[in-house]
Amino acid sequence: MDQFTINLLFVGASFALYIGIAIWARAGSTSEFYAAGQGVHPVTNGMATAADWMSAASFISMAGLIAFTGYDNSSFLMGWTGGYVLLALLLAPYLRKFGKFTVSEFIGDRFYSPTARMVAVICLIVASTTYVIGQMTGVGVAFGRFLEVSNTTGLLIGACVVFAYAVFGGMKGVTYTQVAQYCVLITAYTIPAVFISLQLTGNPIPGLGLFGDHAASGEPLLAKLDQVVRDLGFAEYTAHHTDTLNMVLFTLSLMIGTAGLPHVIMRFFTVPKVSDARWSAGWTLVFIALLYITAPAVGAMARLNITEMMWPNGEAVSVETIENDADYNWMKTWEKTGLLAWEDKNGDGLIQYYNDKNPEMAATAEANGWTGNELTKFNRDILVLANPEIANLPGWVIGLVAAGGLAAALSTAAGLLLAISSAVSHDLIKGQLNPNISEKGELLSARIAMAVAIAVATYLGLNPPGFAAQTVALAFGLAAASIFPALMMGIFSTRVNNKGAVAGMLAGLLVTLLYIFLHKGWFFIPGTNSFTDAEPLLGTIKSTSFGAIGAAINFAVAFFVSSRTEELPEDVRELVESVRVPRGAGAAQSGH
Amino acid sequence: MSDTSQVTSTSESDKTYWKANLRIIGWSLVIWALVSFGFGILLRPLLAGISVGGTDLGFWFAQQGSILVFLVLIFNYAFVMNRLDRQHGVEE
């Protein structure tokens, strides 16, 4: 059986499973559509939240970004896990006690203002839509590869599948489907990593192999990797060579953003009790950590494999070998997606892969007649998917990884589309425009909102503002700057009032959005940017790191405006006191 | 909402409960920041002397250690708070 058939088989079988579960657990009422009647156990909920959370960014993109940058991209690892500490300690139990379905309902009630609720809905839609763009980028890469078509065609097919899938069921269908997706994605991520770790270090646990010895040379793996990349003029893998301030702010933005993303927070409304919300956050992180402890090993080992593959026995690989040797088949298959390219610039029949931007390499290049790096394109997002092929693993592992990557992208895209559709139908239409809308009308408007969101995301996904994980990082910045501060102040402050919260959210969102658009183009349209992340507007702060500053602006504006305006009304003060103690939490209710 | 506002009168017990909660959150966040921003990034040069598998302790904290500490922090918080709920009689 050829690889194409195996991929189709694995992807087809996993899809049949998800759709089967979605039909079996189809949402009946609106309450089930949003929050699954709250009958979900913390461990089940944790697993589903982990699947919901770990998207194309974590599965497909992150290890590739770490592989080609090394230590400096540890921000993704710390940021996307550290946010759960904030979520567990500062938000989840209190929002569960509050007992409504959506984040914006809390903000609307706590800040006793329909305007605050509307602003929250807008923040939520902006952050979620940006997030879906990142997912679509990953979907394009995955579908492009496994259907062996161009990236663009892959993306368009992927968009149709995501839409069909998300429309099928609400949260209940999604919860159990996501448990299945978690199992598929974690198996798909771990198995190739175990194989590769065994090949390189002899240790079956990739997370330990990373800090173990390289079997072939006997040196520590990371020391070997440092030396191999240094010889080609690249920055040492374990060294810290980018700006420290930017790294701190980037990590912080990802952390705060994690705790401010509506589709993750919504998950904590679906557990039976406040104490379960606390456990649930822990279980979620356990399931996430299983992938995140493996990811840096995947990155480092893939980098070593790729580098050695381009320089077998210290000699540059020949074009002939790439064309004919079965070990290099992956390069030809990925070339078809347009995401990998090489070019024999100096016509010596060899492909020299080195860092031609490093001035220290100029002399070596001159002496050997190299005229630039000849591995001209290596899209970071293909690394994880190509990894089993690079390591020459059996065909079924490759098929499994394709299924896992799609599971990751699909589960998150579905969760986000649900958050967007509930914001539009529940908060915007039912909450504001037409409170008397029928349940049927509400479900219909939810589905229309999904369709619009996915169309926008697909259009922008064709020319994404960055690799999947970078685009997703922008979404986190937006969530960090707008939603998180409002939620936190809503619980921990009895001083911040309606005017403060609205002004804070608007200031945080708009300043962050402006900073992002200035660097990534207005509405992410390529070519409309005034600055680049290589030379940012403010010192060394990249657009992906600005969320933390946006959050600080949000807090500052909210406290300043509140201090100049009236005190909280008594009933709102009581609401704040009541969310602080678990006693008396009932099941979540559909408000308004 | 009328029945909930009745049960949630701000008694002294509720106030001490909230203060205890804030204290636990405070300590947890200090550790949270120390392992990630501290050991993982800012204090990494200071830890450079401690080697771990071909690199240094700071690299380990940045790529694995901090995640493990985060897990301990969340489970510890859940355990301590669920006990505190019972001590103050505010559990569900």
PDB file of N, CA and C in Angstrom, chain A residues 387-431:
ATOM      1  N   ASN A 387       8.447  15.034  10.214  1.00  0.00           N
ATOM      2  CA  ASN A 387       9.385  14.391  11.129  1.00  0.00           C
ATOM      3  C   ASN A 387       9.481  12.864  11.000  1.00  0.00           C
ATOM      4  N   PRO A 388       8.350  12.126  11.002  1.00  0.00           N
ATOM      5  CA  PRO A 388       8.460  10.670  10.877  1.00  0.00           C
ATOM      6  C   PRO A 388       9.053  10.239   9.539  1.00  0.00           C
ATOM      7  N   GLU A 389       8.785  11.015   8.484  1.00  0.00           N
ATOM      8  CA  GLU A 389       9.365  10.680   7.181  1.00  0.00           C
ATOM      9  C   GLU A 389      10.869  10.927   7.195  1.00  0.00           C
ATOM     10  N   ILE A 390      11.269  12.045   7.839  1.00  0.00           N
ATOM     11  CA  ILE A 390      12.694  12.369   7.916  1.00  0.00           C
ATOM     12  C   ILE A 390      13.440  11.256   8.658  1.00  0.00           C
ATOM     13  N   ALA A 391      12.825  10.759   9.732  1.00  0.00           N
ATOM     14  CA  ALA A 391      13.471   9.718  10.537  1.00  0.00           C
ATOM     15  C   ALA A 391      13.268   8.337   9.930  1.00  0.00           C
ATOM     16  N   ASN A 392      12.623   8.290   8.757  1.00  0.00           N
ATOM     17  CA  ASN A 392      12.439   7.030   8.040  1.00  0.00           C
ATOM     18  C   ASN A 392      11.612   6.012   8.848  1.00  0.00           C
ATOM     19  N   LEU A 393      10.547   6.491   9.466  1.00  0.00           N
ATOM     20  CA  LEU A 393       9.686   5.609  10.262  1.00  0.00           C
ATOM     21  C   LEU A 393       8.675   4.919   9.346  1.00  0.00           C
ATOM     22  N   PRO A 394       8.066   3.813   9.832  1.00  0.00           N
ATOM     23  CA  PRO A 394       7.118   3.078   8.985  1.00  0.00           C
ATOM     24  C   PRO A 394       5.926   3.922   8.543  1.00  0.00           C
ATOM     25  N   GLY A 395       5.309   3.530   7.438  1.00  0.00           N
ATOM     26  CA  GLY A 395       4.224   4.291   6.842  1.00  0.00           C
ATOM     27  C   GLY A 395       3.057   4.552   7.766  1.00  0.00           C
ATOM     28  N   TRP A 396       2.723   3.595   8.627  1.00  0.00           N
ATOM     29  CA  TRP A 396       1.547   3.810   9.486  1.00  0.00           C
ATOM     30  C   TRP A 396       1.785   4.927  10.489  1.00  0.00           C
ATOM     31  N   VAL A 397       3.041   5.166  10.887  1.00  0.00           N
ATOM     32  CA  VAL A 397       3.328   6.266  11.819  1.00  0.00           C
ATOM     33  C   VAL A 397       3.058   7.602  11.119  1.00  0.00           C
ATOM     34  N   ILE A 398       3.434   7.673   9.852  1.00  0.00           N
ATOM     35  CA  ILE A 398       3.212   8.899   9.079  1.00  0.00           C
ATOM     36  C   ILE A 398       1.708   9.170   8.949  1.00  0.00           C
ATOM     37  N   GLY A 399       0.945   8.105   8.668  1.00  0.00           N
ATOM     38  CA  GLY A 399      -0.508   8.249   8.575  1.00  0.00           C
ATOM     39  C   GLY A 399      -1.112   8.711   9.882  1.00  0.00           C
ATOM     40  N   LEU A 400      -0.593   8.151  10.982  1.00  0.00           N
ATOM     41  CA  LEU A 400      -1.087   8.506  12.315  1.00  0.00           C
ATOM     42  C   LEU A 400      -0.830   9.975  12.623  1.00  0.00           C
ATOM     43  N   VAL A 401       0.350  10.469  12.258  1.00  0.00           N
ATOM     44  CA  VAL A 401       0.692  11.872  12.513  1.00  0.00           C
ATOM     45  C   VAL A 401      -0.214  12.801  11.709  1.00  0.00           C
ATOM     46  N   ALA A 402      -0.506  12.412  10.458  1.00  0.00           N
ATOM     47  CA  ALA A 402      -1.431  13.224   9.655  1.00  0.00           C
ATOM     48  C   ALA A 402      -2.787  13.314  10.352  1.00  0.00           C
ATOM     49  N   ALA A 403      -3.281  12.181  10.856  1.00  0.00           N
ATOM     50  CA  ALA A 403      -4.564  12.169  11.564  1.00  0.00           C
ATOM     51  C   ALA A 403      -4.494  13.015  12.830  1.00  0.00           C
ATOM     52  N   GLY A 404      -3.374  12.927  13.550  1.00  0.00           N
ATOM     53  CA  GLY A 404      -3.208  13.691  14.793  1.00  0.00           C
ATOM     54  C   GLY A 404      -3.190  15.189  14.548  1.00  0.00           C
ATOM     55  N   GLY A 405      -2.475  15.610  13.519  1.00  0.00           N
ATOM     56  CA  GLY A 405      -2.394  17.031  13.199  1.00  0.00           C
ATOM     57  C   GLY A 405      -3.757  17.591  12.856  1.00  0.00           C
ATOM     58  N   LEU A 406      -4.528  16.803  12.107  1.00  0.00           N
ATOM     59  CA  LEU A 406      -5.871  17.259  11.747  1.00  0.00           C
ATOM     60  C   LEU A 406      -6.783  17.277  12.966  1.00  0.00           C
ATOM     61  N   ALA A 407      -6.608  16.290  13.853  1.00  0.00           N
ATOM     62  CA  ALA A 407      -7.411  16.271  15.083  1.00  0.00           C
ATOM     63  C   ALA A 407      -7.168  17.535  15.894  1.00  0.00           C
ATOM     64  N   ALA A 408      -5.893  17.923  15.998  1.00  0.00           N
ATOM     65  CA  ALA A 408      -5.547  19.103  16.786  1.00  0.00           C
ATOM     66  C   ALA A 408      -6.167  20.356  16.189  1.00  0.00           C
ATOM     67  N   ALA A 409      -6.002  20.516  14.875  1.00  0.00           N
ATOM     68  CA  ALA A 409      -6.516  21.724  14.230  1.00  0.00           C
ATOM     69  C   ALA A 409      -8.042  21.764  14.279  1.00  0.00           C
ATOM     70  N   LEU A 410      -8.633  20.615  14.026  1.00  0.00           N
ATOM     71  CA  LEU A 410     -10.085  20.527  13.948  1.00  0.00           C
ATOM     72  C   LEU A 410     -10.757  20.775  15.293  1.00  0.00           C
ATOM     73  N   SER A 411     -10.219  20.158  16.355  1.00  0.00           N
ATOM     74  CA  SER A 411     -10.855  20.283  17.665  1.00  0.00           C
ATOM     75  C   SER A 411     -10.829  21.725  18.128  1.00  0.00           C
ATOM     76  N   THR A 412      -9.710  22.405  17.911  1.00  0.00           N
ATOM     77  CA  THR A 412      -9.622  23.786  18.373  1.00  0.00           C
ATOM     78  C   THR A 412     -10.478  24.699  17.506  1.00  0.00           C
ATOM     79  N   ALA A 413     -10.423  24.476  16.201  1.00  0.00           N
ATOM     80  CA  ALA A 413     -11.239  25.309  15.324  1.00  0.00           C
ATOM     81  C   ALA A 413     -12.708  25.170  15.699  1.00  0.00           C
ATOM     82  N   ALA A 414     -13.153  23.943  16.008  1.00  0.00           N
ATOM     83  CA  ALA A 414     -14.542  23.735  16.396  1.00  0.00           C
ATOM     84  C   ALA A 414     -14.872  24.464  17.697  1.00  0.00           C
ATOM     85  N   GLY A 415     -13.966  24.359  18.686  1.00  0.00           N
ATOM     86  CA  GLY A 415     -14.185  25.022  19.968  1.00  0.00           C
ATOM     87  C   GLY A 415     -14.277  26.534  19.807  1.00  0.00           C
ATOM     88  N   LEU A 416     -13.411  27.072  18.958  1.00  0.00           N
ATOM     89  CA  LEU A 416     -13.402  28.517  18.749  1.00  0.00           C
ATOM     90  C   LEU A 416     -14.640  28.976  18.001  1.00  0.00           C
ATOM     91  N   LEU A 417     -15.032  28.208  17.002  1.00  0.00           N
ATOM     92  CA  LEU A 417     -16.217  28.578  16.238  1.00  0.00           C
ATOM     93  C   LEU A 417     -17.433  28.561  17.151  1.00  0.00           C
ATOM     94  N   LEU A 418     -17.443  27.627  18.092  1.00  0.00           N
ATOM     95  CA  LEU A 418     -18.528  27.561  19.066  1.00  0.00           C
ATOM     96  C   LEU A 418     -18.529  28.822  19.939  1.00  0.00           C
ATOM     97  N   ALA A 419     -17.330  29.244  20.376  1.00  0.00           N
ATOM     98  CA  ALA A 419     -17.237  30.446  21.206  1.00  0.00           C
ATOM     99  C   ALA A 419     -17.700  31.672  20.416  1.00  0.00           C
ATOM    100  N   ILE A 420     -17.302  31.751  19.148  1.00  0.00           N
ATOM    101  CA  ILE A 420     -17.702  32.891  18.323  1.00  0.00           C
ATOM    102  C   ILE A 420     -19.219  32.871  18.107  1.00  0.00           C
ATOM    103  N   SER A 421     -19.745  31.678  17.774  1.00  0.00           N
ATOM    104  CA  SER A 421     -21.169  31.618  17.473  1.00  0.00           C
ATOM    105  C   SER A 421     -22.005  31.895  18.715  1.00  0.00           C
ATOM    106  N   SER A 422     -21.542  31.435  19.893  1.00  0.00           N
ATOM    107  CA  SER A 422     -22.334  31.717  21.094  1.00  0.00           C
ATOM    108  C   SER A 422     -22.254  33.193  21.451  1.00  0.00           C
ATOM    109  N   ALA A 423     -21.104  33.814  21.162  1.00  0.00           N
ATOM    110  CA  ALA A 423     -20.991  35.254  21.425  1.00  0.00           C
ATOM    111  C   ALA A 423     -21.984  36.023  20.553  1.00  0.00           C
ATOM    112  N   VAL A 424     -22.084  35.631  19.301  1.00  0.00           N
ATOM    113  CA  VAL A 424     -22.982  36.346  18.395  1.00  0.00           C
ATOM    114  C   VAL A 424     -24.446  36.047  18.712  1.00  0.00           C
ATOM    115  N   SER A 425     -24.797  34.746  18.796  1.00  0.00           N
ATOM    116  CA  SER A 425     -26.213  34.413  18.940  1.00  0.00           C
ATOM    117  C   SER A 425     -26.728  34.655  20.356  1.00  0.00           C
ATOM    118  N   HIS A 426     -25.935  34.269  21.357  1.00  0.00           N
ATOM    119  CA  HIS A 426     -26.398  34.339  22.742  1.00  0.00           C
ATOM    120  C   HIS A 426     -26.229  35.741  23.323  1.00  0.00           C
ATOM    121  N   ASP A 427     -25.042  36.311  23.152  1.00  0.00           N
ATOM    122  CA  ASP A 427     -24.758  37.605  23.776  1.00  0.00           C
ATOM    123  C   ASP A 427     -25.236  38.775  22.937  1.00  0.00           C
ATOM    124  N   LEU A 428     -24.968  38.691  21.626  1.00  0.00           N
ATOM    125  CA  LEU A 428     -25.272  39.840  20.782  1.00  0.00           C
ATOM    126  C   LEU A 428     -26.748  39.862  20.397  1.00  0.00           C
ATOM    127  N   ILE A 429     -27.253  38.748  19.820  1.00  0.00           N
ATOM    128  CA  ILE A 429     -28.626  38.754  19.311  1.00  0.00           C
ATOM    129  C   ILE A 429     -29.645  38.567  20.427  1.00  0.00           C
ATOM    130  N   LYS A 430     -29.493  37.489  21.206  1.00  0.00           N
ATOM    131  CA  LYS A 430     -30.475  37.250  22.266  1.00  0.00           C
ATOM    132  C   LYS A 430     -30.318  38.262  23.402  1.00  0.00           C
ATOM    133  N   GLY A 431     -29.070  38.601  23.716  1.00  0.00           N
ATOM    134  CA  GLY A 431     -28.811  39.504  24.834  1.00  0.00           C
ATOM    135  C   GLY A 431     -29.161  40.956  24.521  1.00  0.00           C
TER     136      GLY A 431
END
